[in-house]
Tab-separated table of C-alpha atoms in Angstrom:
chain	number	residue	atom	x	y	z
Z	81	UNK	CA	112.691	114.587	63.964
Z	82	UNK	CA	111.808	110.645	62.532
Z	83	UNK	CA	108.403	110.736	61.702
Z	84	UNK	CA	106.350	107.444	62.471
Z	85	UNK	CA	103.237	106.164	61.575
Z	86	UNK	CA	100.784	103.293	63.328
Z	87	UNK	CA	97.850	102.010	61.690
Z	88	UNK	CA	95.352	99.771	63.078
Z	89	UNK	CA	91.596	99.782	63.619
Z	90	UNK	CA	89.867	101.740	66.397
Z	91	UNK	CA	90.923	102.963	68.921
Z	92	UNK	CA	88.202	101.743	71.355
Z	93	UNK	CA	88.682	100.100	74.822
Z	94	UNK	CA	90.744	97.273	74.934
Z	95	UNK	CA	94.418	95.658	76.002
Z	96	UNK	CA	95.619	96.606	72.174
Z	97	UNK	CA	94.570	99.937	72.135
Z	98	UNK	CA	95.573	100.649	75.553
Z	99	UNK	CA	99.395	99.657	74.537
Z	100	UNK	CA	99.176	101.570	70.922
Z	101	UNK	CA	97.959	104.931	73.198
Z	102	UNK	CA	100.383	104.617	76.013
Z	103	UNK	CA	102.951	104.003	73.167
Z	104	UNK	CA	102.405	106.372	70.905
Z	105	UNK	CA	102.099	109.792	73.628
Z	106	UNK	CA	105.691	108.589	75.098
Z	107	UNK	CA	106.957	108.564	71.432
Z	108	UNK	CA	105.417	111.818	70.648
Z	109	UNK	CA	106.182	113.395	74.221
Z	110	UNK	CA	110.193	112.340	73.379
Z	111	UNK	CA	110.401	114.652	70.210
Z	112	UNK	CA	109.126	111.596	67.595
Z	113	UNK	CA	106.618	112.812	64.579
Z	114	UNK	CA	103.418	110.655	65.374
Z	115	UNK	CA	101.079	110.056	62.625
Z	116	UNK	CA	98.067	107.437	63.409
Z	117	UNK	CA	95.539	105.822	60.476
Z	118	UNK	CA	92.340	104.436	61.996
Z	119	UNK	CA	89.970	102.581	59.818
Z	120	UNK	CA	87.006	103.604	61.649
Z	121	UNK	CA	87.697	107.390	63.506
Z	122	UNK	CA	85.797	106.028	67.019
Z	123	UNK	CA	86.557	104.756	70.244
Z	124	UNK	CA	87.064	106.079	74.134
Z	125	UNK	CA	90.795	106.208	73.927
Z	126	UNK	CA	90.537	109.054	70.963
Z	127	UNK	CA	90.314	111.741	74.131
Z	128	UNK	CA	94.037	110.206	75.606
Z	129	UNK	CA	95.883	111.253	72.683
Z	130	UNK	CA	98.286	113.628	72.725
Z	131	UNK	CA	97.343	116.657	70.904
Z	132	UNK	CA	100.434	116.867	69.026
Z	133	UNK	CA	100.237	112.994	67.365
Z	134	UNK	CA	98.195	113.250	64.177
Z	135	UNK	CA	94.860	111.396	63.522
Z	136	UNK	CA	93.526	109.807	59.885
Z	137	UNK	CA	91.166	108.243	58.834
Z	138	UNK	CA	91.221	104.980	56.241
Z	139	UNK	CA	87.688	104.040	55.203
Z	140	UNK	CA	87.419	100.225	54.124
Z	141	UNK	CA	84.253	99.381	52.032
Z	142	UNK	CA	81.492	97.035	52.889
Z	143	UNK	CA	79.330	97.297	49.847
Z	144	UNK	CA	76.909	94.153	49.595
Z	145	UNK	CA	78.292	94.820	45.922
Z	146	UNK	CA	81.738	92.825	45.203
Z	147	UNK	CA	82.237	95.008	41.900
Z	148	UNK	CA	81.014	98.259	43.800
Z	149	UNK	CA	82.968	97.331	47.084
Z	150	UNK	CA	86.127	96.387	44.991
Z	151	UNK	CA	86.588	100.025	43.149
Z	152	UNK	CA	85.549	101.491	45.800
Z	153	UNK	CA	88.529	99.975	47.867
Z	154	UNK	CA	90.596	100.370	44.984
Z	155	UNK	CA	90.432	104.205	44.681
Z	156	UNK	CA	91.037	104.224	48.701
Z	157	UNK	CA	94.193	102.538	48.049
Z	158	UNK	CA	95.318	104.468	44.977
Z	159	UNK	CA	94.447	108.094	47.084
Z	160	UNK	CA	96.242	106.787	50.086
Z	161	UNK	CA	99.315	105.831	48.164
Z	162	UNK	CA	99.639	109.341	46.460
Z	163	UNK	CA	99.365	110.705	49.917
Z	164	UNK	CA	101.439	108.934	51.947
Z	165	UNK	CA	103.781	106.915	49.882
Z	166	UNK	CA	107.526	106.168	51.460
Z	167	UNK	CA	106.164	109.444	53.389
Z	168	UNK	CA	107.867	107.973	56.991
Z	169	UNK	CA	110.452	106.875	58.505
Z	170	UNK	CA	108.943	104.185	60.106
Z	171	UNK	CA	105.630	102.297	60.054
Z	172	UNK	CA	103.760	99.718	61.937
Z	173	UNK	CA	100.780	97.455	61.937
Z	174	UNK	CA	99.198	97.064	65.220
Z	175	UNK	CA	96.059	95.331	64.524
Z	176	UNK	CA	97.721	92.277	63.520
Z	177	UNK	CA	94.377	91.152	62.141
Z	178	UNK	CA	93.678	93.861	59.975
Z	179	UNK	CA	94.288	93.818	55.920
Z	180	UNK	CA	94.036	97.481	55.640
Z	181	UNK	CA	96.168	98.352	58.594
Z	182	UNK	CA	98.977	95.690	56.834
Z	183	UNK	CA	98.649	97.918	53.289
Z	184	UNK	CA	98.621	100.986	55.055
Z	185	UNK	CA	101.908	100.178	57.365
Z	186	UNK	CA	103.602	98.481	54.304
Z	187	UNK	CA	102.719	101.505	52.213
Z	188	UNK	CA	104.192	104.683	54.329
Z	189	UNK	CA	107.592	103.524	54.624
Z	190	UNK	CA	110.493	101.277	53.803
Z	191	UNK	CA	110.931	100.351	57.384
Z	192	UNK	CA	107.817	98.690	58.058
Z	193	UNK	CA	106.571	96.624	60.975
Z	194	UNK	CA	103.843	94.135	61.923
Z	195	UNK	CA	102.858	94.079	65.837
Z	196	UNK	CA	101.648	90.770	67.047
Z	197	UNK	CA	100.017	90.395	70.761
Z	198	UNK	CA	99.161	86.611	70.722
Z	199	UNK	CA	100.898	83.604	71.026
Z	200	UNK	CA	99.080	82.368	67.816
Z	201	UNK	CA	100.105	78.676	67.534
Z	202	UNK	CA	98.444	78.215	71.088
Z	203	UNK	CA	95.326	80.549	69.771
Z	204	UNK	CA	94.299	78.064	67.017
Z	205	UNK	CA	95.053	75.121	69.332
Z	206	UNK	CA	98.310	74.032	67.594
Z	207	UNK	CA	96.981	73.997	63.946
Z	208	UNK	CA	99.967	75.700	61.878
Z	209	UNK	CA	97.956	75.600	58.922
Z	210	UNK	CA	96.143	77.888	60.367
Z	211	UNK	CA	98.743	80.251	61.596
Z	212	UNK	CA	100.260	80.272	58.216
Z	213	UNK	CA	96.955	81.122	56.834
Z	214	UNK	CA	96.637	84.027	59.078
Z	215	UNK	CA	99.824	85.431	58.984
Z	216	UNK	CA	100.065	85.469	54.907
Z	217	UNK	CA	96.521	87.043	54.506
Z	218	UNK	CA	98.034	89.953	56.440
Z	219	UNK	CA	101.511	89.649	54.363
Z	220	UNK	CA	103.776	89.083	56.809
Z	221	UNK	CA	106.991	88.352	54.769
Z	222	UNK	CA	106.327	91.572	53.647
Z	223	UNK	CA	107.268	93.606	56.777
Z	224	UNK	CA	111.243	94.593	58.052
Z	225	UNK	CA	109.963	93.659	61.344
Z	226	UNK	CA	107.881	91.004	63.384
Z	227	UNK	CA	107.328	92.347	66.444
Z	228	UNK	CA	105.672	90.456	69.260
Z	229	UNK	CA	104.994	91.670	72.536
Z	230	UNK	CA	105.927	88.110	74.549
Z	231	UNK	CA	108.370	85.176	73.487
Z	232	UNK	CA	106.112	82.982	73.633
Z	233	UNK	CA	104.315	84.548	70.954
Z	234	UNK	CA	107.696	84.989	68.837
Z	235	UNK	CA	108.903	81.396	69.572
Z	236	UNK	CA	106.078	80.054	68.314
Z	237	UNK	CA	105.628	82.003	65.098
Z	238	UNK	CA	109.411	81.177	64.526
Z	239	UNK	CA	108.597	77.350	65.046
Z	240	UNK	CA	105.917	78.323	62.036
Z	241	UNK	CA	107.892	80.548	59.849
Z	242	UNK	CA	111.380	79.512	60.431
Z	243	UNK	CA	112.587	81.236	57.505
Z	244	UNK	CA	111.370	84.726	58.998
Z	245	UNK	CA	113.725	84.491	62.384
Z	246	UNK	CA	115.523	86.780	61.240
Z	247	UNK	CA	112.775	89.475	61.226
Z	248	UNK	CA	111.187	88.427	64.478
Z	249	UNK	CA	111.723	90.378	68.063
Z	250	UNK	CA	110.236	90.856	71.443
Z	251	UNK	CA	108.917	93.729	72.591
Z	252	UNK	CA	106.899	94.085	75.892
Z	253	UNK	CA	104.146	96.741	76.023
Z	254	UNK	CA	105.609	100.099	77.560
Z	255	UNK	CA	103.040	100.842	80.764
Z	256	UNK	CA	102.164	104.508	81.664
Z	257	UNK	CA	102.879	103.995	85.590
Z	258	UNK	CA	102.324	107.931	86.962
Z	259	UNK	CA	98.897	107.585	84.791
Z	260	UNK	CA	97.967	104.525	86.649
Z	261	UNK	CA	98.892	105.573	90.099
Z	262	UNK	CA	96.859	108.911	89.385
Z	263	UNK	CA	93.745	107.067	88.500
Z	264	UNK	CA	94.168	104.939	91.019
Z	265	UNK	CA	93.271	107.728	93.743
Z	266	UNK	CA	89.669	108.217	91.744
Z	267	UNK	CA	86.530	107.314	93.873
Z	268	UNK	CA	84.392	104.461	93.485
Z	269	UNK	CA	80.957	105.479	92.580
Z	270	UNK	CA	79.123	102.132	93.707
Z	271	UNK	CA	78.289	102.180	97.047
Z	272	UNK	CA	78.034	98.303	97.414
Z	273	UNK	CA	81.918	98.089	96.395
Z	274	UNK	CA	82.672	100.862	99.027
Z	275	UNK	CA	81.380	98.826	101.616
Z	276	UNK	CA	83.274	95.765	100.525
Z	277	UNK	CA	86.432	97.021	102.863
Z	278	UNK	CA	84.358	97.096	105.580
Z	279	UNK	CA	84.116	93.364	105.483
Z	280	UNK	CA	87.470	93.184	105.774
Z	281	UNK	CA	87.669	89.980	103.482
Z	282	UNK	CA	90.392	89.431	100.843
Z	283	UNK	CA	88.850	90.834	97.397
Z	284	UNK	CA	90.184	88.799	94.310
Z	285	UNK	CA	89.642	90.945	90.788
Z	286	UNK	CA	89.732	90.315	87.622
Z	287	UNK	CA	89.698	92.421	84.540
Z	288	UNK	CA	89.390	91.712	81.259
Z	289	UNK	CA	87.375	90.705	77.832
Z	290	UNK	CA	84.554	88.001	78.796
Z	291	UNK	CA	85.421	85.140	76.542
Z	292	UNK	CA	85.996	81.884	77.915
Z	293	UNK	CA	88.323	80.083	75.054
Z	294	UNK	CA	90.976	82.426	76.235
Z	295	UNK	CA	89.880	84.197	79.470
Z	296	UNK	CA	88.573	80.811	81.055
Z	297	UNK	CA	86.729	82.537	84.025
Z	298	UNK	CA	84.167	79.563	84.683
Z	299	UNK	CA	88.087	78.559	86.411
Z	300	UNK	CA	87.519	81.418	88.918
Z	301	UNK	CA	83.608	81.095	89.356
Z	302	UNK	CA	84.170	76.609	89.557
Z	303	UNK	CA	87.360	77.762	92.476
Z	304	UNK	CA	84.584	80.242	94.294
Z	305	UNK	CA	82.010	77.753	94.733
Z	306	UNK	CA	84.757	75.210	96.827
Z	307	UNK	CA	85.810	77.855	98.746
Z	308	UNK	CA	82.335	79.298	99.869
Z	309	UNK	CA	81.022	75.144	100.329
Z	310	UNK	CA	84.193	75.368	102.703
Z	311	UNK	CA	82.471	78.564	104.099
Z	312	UNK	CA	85.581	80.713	103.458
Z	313	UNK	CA	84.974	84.874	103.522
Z	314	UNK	CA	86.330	86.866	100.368
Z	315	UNK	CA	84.840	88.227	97.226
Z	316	UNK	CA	85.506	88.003	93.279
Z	317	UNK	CA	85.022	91.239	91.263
Z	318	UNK	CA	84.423	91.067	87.572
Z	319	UNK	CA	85.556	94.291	85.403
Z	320	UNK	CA	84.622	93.900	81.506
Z	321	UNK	CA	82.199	91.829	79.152
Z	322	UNK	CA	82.106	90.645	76.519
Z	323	UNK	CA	80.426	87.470	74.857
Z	324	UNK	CA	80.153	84.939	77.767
Z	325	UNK	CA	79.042	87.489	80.390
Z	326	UNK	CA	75.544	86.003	80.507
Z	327	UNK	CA	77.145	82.226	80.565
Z	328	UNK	CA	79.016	84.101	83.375
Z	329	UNK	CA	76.120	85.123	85.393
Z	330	UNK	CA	74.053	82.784	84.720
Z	331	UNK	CA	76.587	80.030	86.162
Z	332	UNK	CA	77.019	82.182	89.423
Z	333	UNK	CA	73.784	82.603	89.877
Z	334	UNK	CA	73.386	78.772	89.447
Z	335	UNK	CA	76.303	78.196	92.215
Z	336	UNK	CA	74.053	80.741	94.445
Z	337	UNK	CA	77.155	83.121	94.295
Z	338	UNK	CA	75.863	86.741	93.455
Z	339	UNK	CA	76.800	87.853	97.240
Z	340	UNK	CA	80.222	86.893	96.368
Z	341	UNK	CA	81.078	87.756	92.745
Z	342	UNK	CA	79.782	91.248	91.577
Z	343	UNK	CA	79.435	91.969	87.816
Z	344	UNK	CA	80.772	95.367	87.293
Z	345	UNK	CA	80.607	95.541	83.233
Z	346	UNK	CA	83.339	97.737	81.171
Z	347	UNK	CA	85.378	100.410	83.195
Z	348	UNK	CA	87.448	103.282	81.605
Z	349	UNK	CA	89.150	103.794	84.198
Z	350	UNK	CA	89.531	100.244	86.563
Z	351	UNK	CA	92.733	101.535	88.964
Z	352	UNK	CA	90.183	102.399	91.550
Z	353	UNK	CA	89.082	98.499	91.800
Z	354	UNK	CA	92.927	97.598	91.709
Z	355	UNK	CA	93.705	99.900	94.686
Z	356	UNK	CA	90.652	98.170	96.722
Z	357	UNK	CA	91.403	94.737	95.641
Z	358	UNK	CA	93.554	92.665	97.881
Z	359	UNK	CA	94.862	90.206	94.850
Z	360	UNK	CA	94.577	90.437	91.223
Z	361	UNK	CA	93.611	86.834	89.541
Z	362	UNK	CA	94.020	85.595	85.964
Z	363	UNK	CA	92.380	82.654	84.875
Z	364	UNK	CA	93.652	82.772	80.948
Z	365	UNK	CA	94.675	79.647	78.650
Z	366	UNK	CA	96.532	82.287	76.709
Z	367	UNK	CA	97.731	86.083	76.306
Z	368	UNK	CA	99.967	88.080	74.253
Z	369	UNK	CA	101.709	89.489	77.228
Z	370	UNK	CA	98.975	90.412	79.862
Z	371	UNK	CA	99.090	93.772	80.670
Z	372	UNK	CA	96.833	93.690	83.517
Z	373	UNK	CA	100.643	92.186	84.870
Z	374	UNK	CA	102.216	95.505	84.898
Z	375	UNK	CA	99.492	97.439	85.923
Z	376	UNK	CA	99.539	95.255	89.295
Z	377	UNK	CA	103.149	95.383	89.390
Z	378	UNK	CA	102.598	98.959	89.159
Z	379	UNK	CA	100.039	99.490	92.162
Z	380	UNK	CA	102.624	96.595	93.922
Z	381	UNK	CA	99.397	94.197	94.112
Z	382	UNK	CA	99.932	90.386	93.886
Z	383	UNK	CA	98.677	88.188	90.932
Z	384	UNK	CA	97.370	84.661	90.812
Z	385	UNK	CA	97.966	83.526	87.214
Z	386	UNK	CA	98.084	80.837	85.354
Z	387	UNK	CA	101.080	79.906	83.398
Z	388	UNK	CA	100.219	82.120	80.352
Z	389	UNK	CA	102.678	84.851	79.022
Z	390	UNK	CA	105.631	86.088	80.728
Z	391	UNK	CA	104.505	84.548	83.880
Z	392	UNK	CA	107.982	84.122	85.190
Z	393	UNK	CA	107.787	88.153	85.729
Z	394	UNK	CA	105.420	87.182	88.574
Z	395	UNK	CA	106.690	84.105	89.707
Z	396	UNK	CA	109.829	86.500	90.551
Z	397	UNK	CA	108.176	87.470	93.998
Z	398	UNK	CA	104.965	89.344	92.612
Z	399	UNK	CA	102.599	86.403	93.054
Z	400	UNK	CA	101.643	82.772	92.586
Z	401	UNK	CA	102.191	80.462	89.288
Z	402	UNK	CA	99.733	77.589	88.770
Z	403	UNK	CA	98.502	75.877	86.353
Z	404	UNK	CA	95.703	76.014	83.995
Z	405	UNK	CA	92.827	74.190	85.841
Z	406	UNK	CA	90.285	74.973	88.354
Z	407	UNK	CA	91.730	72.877	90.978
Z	408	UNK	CA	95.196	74.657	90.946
Z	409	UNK	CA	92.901	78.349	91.244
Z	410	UNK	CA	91.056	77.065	93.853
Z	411	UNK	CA	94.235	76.257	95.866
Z	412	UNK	CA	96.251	79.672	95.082
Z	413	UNK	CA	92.865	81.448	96.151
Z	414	UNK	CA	92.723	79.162	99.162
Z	415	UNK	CA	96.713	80.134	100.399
Z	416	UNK	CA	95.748	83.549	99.787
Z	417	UNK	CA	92.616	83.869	101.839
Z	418	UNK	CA	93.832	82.156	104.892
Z	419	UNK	CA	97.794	83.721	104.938
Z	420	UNK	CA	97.744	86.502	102.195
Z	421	UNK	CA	100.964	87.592	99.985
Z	422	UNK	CA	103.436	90.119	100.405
Z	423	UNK	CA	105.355	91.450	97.202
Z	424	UNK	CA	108.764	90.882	97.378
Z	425	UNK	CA	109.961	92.583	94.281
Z	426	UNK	CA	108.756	95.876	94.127
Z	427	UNK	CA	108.682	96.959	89.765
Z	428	UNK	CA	110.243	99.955	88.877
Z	429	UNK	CA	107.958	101.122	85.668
Z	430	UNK	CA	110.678	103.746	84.429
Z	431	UNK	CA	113.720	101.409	84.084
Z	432	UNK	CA	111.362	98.862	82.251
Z	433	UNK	CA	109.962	101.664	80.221
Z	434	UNK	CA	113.261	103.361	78.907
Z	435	UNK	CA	114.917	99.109	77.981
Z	436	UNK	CA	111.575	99.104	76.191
Z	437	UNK	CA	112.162	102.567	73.794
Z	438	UNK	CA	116.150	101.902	73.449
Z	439	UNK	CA	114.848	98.278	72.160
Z	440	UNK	CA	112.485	100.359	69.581
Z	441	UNK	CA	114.963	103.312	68.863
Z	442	UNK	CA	117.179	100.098	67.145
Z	443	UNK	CA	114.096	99.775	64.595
Z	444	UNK	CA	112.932	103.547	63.989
């Protein structure tokens, strides 16, 4: 039995966490030795894990003190090496950002790997200087591997680091699909969104961390107010926060829009609002790869995206393309509202899954 260890912050909700959890119980559920090393023990997705995967805890220092927070860190380090030392068969980063998550992976085996969900060069706007800065504060040349869950993300790191190619590869997120059809079935405990069926207009979602340098969403919320001046019926639900929800609200409330795009905040479980939706809309200038993608390929709902990661997975008869502006969402939402979209390519979660563990099995 290969015993494996991932490191990375929390294990709170988010796109990151979601991937490491659904990862990490197929692993353990196929006969693999799961160990996990959080910096800070918290988070809503603690409850998913398997009860056979292993849970520790790494506490970093933030003593106001350099000198105190220094030997302080400095014993954590020496105590983790004596324990876990070469102690794996295989290890892995998967909070690219973290320094203690990099030691940690880099420490518990000789087969170490560093997981990467961005396409970074786009995420600092082009600015390799940047990138390289990033990347070697984590100590990427370090690591056996480079994973990254798109190509866009690995294509651009490798027009970066060209002398790492040969440690780079793709890897897309493995998706739980049974879980997600499950939840799926739950009820939906706000009456108001119950009722929304009733009206028997097309329902647009969107779900997702509210920060507009990435997520963009003043896209959707310009795109709503053409549609309602052209006195067009649908509605726009918002699942998440984040920093710009109040630039959010405050914008739709400016637009006179809070009949037609509801504010639901976080959700730990958001299948319910997939099954009711009618079309699932991204507004993003960038992802990692989006994996709000397979869980509407999942519950076989269509997506209007912008060209962001991947993207060609829906442009292959799961939804429509456009690009990154508020015109081009305005006109996808348009099409939609007045003739719908019908899937064409149904996904099949369990082929995808097992290409996605035989690519992985070539690195444990």
């Amino acid at each position: 039995m290969k015993k494996l260890f991932f490191a990375t912050h929390n294990l709170d909700l988010g796109g990151i966490e979601t991937a490491l959890v659904t990862l990490v119980n197929d692993l353990s559920e196929k006969g693999y030795d799961i160990t996990i090393a959080l910096e800070k023990r918290e988070g809503v997705f603690l409850d998913r894990l398997s009860n056979k995967i292993k849970v520790v805890e790494y506490n970093t220092n933030n003593n106001k003190s350099v000198i105190l927070r220094k030997i302080c860190n400095l014993l954590n380090r020496i105590k983790f090496i004596i324990k876990y030392r070469n102690k794996f068969d295989f290890s892995a980063s998967f909070a690219t950002y973290s320094l203690a998550s990099s030691f940690m992976a880099r420490t518990a085996s000789q087969n170490s790997a560093l997981w990467c969900h961005a396409d970074y060069l786009t995420l600092y706007q082009g600015n390799k200087e940047e990138v390289k800065s990033f990347f070697k504060n984590v100590n990427c040349e370090k690591f056996n591997h480079i994973v990254f869950v798109s190509k866009e993300g690995a294509n651009s790191f490798i027009e970066v680091f060209p002398e790492l190619k040969d440690k780079v590869m793709t890897c897309n997120n493995l998706i739980n699909g049974k879980e997600i059809i499950e939840k799926s079935k739950e009820s939906i405990i706000e009456k108001n969104i119950q009722e929304l069926k009733k009206e028997k207009s097309p329902i647009f979602l969107n779900v997702g961390r509210h920060d507009e340098r990435q997520k963009k969403l003043t896209r959707i919320i310009e795109a709503s107010k053409k549609l309602k001046e052209e006195n067009l019926k649908f509605k726009v639900i918002f699942i998440g926060d984040g920093q710009d929800t109040k630039l959010y609200q405050e914008k739709v409330k400016e637009y006179n829009l809070e009949e037609t795009i509801l504010f639901l905040g976080r959700k730990e479980n958001p299948y319910p609002y997939f099954a009711m939706s009618d079309c699932i809309i991204l507004s993003s200038e960038y992802e990692g790869y989006p994996v709000v993608y397979l869980e509407s390929f999942v519950l076989h709902k269509p997506i209007i995206t912008t060209k962001i990661s991947d993207y060609e997975q829906v442009e292959d008869g799961r939804g429509m393309v456009v690009e990154k502006d508020t015109q081009a969402i305005y006109m996808a939402m348009k099409e939609f509202i007045q003739n719908g979209y019908e899937v064409k390519n149904p996904f099949d979660y369990e082929t995808y899954n097992k290409n996605i563990i035989k690519t992985l099995e070539t690195i444990f």
